[in-house]
Tab-separated table of C-alpha atoms and ligand atoms in Angstrom:
chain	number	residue	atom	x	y	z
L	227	UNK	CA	13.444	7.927	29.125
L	228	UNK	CA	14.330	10.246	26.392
L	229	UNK	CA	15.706	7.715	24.559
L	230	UNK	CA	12.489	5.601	24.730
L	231	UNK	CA	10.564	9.082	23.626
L	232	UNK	CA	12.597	9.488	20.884
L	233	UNK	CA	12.374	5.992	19.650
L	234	UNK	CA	8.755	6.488	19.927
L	235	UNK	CA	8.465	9.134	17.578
L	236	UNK	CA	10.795	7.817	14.841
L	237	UNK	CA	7.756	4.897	14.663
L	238	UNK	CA	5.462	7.529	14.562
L	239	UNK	CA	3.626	7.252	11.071
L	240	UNK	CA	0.509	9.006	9.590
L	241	UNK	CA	-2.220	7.266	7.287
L	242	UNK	CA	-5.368	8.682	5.935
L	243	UNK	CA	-8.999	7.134	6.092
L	244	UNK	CA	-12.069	7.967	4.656
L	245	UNK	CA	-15.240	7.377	5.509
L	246	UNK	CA	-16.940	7.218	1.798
L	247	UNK	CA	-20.540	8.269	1.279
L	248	UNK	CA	-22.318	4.802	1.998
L	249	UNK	CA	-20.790	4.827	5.642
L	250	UNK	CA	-21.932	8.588	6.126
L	251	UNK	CA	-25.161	7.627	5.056
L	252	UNK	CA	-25.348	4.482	7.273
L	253	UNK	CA	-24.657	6.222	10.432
L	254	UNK	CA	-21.592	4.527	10.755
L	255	UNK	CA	-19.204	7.561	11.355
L	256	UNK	CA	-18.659	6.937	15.414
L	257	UNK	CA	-18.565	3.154	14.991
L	258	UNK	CA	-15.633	3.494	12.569
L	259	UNK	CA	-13.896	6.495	14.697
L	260	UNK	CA	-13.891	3.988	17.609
L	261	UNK	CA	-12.565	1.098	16.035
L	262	UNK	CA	-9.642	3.139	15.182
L	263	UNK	CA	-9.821	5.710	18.994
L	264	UNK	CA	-10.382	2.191	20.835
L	265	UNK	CA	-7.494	0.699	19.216
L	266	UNK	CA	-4.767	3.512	20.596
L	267	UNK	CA	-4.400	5.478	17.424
L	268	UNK	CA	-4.830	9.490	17.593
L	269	UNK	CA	-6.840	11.357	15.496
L	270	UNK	CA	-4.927	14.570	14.023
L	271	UNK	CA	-7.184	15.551	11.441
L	272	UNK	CA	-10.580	15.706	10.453
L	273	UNK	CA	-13.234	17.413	8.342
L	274	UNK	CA	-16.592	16.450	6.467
L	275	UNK	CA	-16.828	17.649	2.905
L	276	UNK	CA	-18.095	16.634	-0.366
L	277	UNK	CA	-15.774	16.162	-2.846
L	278	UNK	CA	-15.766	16.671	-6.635
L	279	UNK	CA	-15.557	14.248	-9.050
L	280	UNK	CA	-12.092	15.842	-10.279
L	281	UNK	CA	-11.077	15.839	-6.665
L	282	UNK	CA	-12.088	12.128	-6.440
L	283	UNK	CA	-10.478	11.143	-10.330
L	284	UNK	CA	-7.264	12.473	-8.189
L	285	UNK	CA	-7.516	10.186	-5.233
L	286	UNK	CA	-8.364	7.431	-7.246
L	287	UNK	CA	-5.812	8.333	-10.138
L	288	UNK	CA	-4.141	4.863	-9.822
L	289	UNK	CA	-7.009	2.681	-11.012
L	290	UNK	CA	-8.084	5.151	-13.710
L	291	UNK	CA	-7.653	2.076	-16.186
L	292	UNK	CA	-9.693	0.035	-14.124
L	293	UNK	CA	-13.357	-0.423	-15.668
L	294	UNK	CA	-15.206	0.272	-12.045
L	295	UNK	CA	-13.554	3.776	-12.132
L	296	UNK	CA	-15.863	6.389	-13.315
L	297	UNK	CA	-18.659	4.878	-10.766
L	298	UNK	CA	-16.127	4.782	-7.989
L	299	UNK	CA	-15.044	8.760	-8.758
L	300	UNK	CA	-18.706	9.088	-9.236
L	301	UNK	CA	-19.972	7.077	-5.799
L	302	UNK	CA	-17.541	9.271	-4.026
L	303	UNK	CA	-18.312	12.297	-4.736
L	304	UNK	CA	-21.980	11.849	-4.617
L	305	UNK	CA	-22.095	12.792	-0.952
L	306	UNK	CA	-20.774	14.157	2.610
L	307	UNK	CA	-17.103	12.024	3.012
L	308	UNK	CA	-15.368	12.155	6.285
L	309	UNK	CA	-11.641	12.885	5.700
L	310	UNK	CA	-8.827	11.898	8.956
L	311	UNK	CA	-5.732	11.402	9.306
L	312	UNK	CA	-4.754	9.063	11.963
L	313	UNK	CA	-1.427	8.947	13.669
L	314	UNK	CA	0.516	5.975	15.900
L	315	UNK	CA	3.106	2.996	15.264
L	316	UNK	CA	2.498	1.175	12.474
L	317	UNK	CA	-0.917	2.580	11.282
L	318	UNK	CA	-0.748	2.652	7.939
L	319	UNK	CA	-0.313	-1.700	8.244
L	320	UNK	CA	-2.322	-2.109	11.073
L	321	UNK	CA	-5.275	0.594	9.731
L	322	UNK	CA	-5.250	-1.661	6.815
L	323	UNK	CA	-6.166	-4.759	8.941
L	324	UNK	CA	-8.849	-3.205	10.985
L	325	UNK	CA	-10.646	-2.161	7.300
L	326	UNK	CA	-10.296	-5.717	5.988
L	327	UNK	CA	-9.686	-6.776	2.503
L	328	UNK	CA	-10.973	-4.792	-0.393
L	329	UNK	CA	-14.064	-6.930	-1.131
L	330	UNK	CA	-16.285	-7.294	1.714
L	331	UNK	CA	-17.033	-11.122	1.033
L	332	UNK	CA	-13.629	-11.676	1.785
L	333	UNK	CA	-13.273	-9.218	4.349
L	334	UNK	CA	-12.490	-11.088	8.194
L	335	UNK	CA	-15.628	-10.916	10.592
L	336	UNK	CA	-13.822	-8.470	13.072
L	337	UNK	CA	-12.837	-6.019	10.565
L	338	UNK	CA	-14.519	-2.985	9.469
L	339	UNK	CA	-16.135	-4.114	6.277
L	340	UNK	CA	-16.261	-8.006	6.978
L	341	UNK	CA	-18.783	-6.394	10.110
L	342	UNK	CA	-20.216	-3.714	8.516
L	343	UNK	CA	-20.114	-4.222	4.473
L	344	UNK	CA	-21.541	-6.528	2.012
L	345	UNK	CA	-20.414	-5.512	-1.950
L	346	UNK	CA	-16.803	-4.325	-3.118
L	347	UNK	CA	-18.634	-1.108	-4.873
L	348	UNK	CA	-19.899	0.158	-1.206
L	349	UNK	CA	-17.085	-0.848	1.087
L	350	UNK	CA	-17.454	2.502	3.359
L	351	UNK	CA	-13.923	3.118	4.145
L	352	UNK	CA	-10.662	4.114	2.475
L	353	UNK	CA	-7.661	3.630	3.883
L	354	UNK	CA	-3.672	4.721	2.654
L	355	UNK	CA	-2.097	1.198	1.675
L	356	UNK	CA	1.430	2.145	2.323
L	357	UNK	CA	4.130	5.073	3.424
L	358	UNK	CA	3.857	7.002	-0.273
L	359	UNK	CA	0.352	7.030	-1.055
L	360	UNK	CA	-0.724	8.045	2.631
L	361	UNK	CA	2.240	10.632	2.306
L	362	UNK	CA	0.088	11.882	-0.923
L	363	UNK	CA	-3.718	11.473	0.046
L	364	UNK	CA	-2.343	13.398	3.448
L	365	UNK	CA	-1.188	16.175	1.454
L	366	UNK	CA	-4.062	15.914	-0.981
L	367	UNK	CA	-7.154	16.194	1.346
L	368	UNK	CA	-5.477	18.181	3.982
L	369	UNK	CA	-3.223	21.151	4.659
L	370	UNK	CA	-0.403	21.002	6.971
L	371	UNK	CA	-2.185	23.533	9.364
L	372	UNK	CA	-5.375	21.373	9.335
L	373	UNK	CA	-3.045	18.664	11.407
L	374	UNK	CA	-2.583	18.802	14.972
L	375	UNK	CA	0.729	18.323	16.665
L	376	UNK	CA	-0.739	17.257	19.844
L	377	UNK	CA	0.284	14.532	23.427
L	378	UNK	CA	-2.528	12.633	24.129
L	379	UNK	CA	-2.688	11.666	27.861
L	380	UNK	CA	-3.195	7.911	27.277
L	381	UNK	CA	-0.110	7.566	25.377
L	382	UNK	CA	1.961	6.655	28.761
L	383	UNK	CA	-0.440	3.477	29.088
L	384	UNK	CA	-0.471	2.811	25.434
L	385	UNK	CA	2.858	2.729	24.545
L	386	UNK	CA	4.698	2.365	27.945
L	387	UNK	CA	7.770	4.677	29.301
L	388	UNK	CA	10.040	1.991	29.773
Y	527	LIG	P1	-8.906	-0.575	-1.269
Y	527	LIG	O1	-10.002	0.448	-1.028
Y	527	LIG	O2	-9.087	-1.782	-0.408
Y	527	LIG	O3	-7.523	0.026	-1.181
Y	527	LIG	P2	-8.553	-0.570	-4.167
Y	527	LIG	O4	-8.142	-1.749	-4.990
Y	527	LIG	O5	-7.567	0.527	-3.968
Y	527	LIG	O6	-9.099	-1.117	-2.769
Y	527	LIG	O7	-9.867	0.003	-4.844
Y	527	LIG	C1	-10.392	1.249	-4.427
Y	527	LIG	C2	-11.887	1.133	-4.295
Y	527	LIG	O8	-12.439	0.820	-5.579
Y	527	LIG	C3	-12.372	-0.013	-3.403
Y	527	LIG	O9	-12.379	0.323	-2.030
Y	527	LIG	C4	-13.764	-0.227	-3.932
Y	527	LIG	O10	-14.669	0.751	-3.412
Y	527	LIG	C5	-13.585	0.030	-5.415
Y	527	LIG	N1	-13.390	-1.230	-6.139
Y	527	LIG	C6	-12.279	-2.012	-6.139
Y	527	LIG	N2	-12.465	-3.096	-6.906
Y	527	LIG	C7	-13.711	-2.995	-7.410
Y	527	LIG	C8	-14.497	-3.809	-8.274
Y	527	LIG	O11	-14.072	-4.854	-8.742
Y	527	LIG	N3	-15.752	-3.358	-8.564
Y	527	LIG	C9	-16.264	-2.207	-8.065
Y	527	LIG	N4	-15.565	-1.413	-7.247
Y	527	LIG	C10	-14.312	-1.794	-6.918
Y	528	LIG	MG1	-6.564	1.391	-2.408
């Protein structure tokens, strides 16, 4: 039983989603939070904010070569964002998955923006796309006591003791 605790944590990984200004704006901040709640993942952090456009140039500091990026850093800080980090085995993949491919045309029905999206430049969620960068956009929107250590009762049922 320990054993299978321990194990259990060692998978434990952290990612962090977004829900950008055009999913705000939509209403669609509970619909996404249950995608992810429904699923069996725990949320252990989250705040509204708007962020700056410097703040936003930082997230986005990997495509600043890319010709969309002054209207992305632009688009995402025009408005309320809703930061989280969300915690369980294999959430950085799976979170991934449940958003869909970048461009919502070729986004899955199912997924977040295949359901809810149309156009690449107003996707409504971010999501970490592996171990480092949700290591970095963890530490960048949040600080460590913003994150809560926490058991959630369901865990039992969704990730069996034995
Ligand atoms: P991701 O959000 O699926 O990880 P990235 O390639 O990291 O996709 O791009 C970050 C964000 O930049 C996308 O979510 C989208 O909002 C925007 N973006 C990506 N490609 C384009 C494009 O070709 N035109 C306009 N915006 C784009
Ligand atoms: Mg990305």
């Amino acid at each position: 039983m320990l054993q299978d605790q321990e194990a259990h944590a060692a998978e434990m990984e952290r990612t962090f989603i977004a829900i950008k200004p055009d999913g705000v704006q939509r209403g669609l901040i509970a619909e996404i939070i249950a995608r992810f709640e429904r699923k069996g993942f725990k949320l252990v952090g989250i705040k509204i904010l708007v962020p700056s456009k410097e703040f936003a140039e930082k997230h986005y500091h990997d495509l600043k070569e890319r010709p969309f990026f002054n209207g992305l850093c632009e688009f995402l800080s025009s408005g309320p964002v809703i930061a989280m980090v969300w915690e369980g085995e294999g959430v950085i993949k799976y979170g991934r998955k449940l958003i869909g491919a970048t461009d919502p045309q070729k986004s899955e029905p199912g997924t977040i923006r295949g359901d809810l999206a149309v156009v690449v430049g107003r996707n409504i969620i971010h999501g970490s796309d592996g171990p480092e960068t949700a290591k970095d956009e963890i530490n960048l929107w949040f600080k460590p006591e913003e994150l809560v250590n926490y058991t959630h009762n369901a865990e039992k049922w969704i990730y069996g003791e034995n």
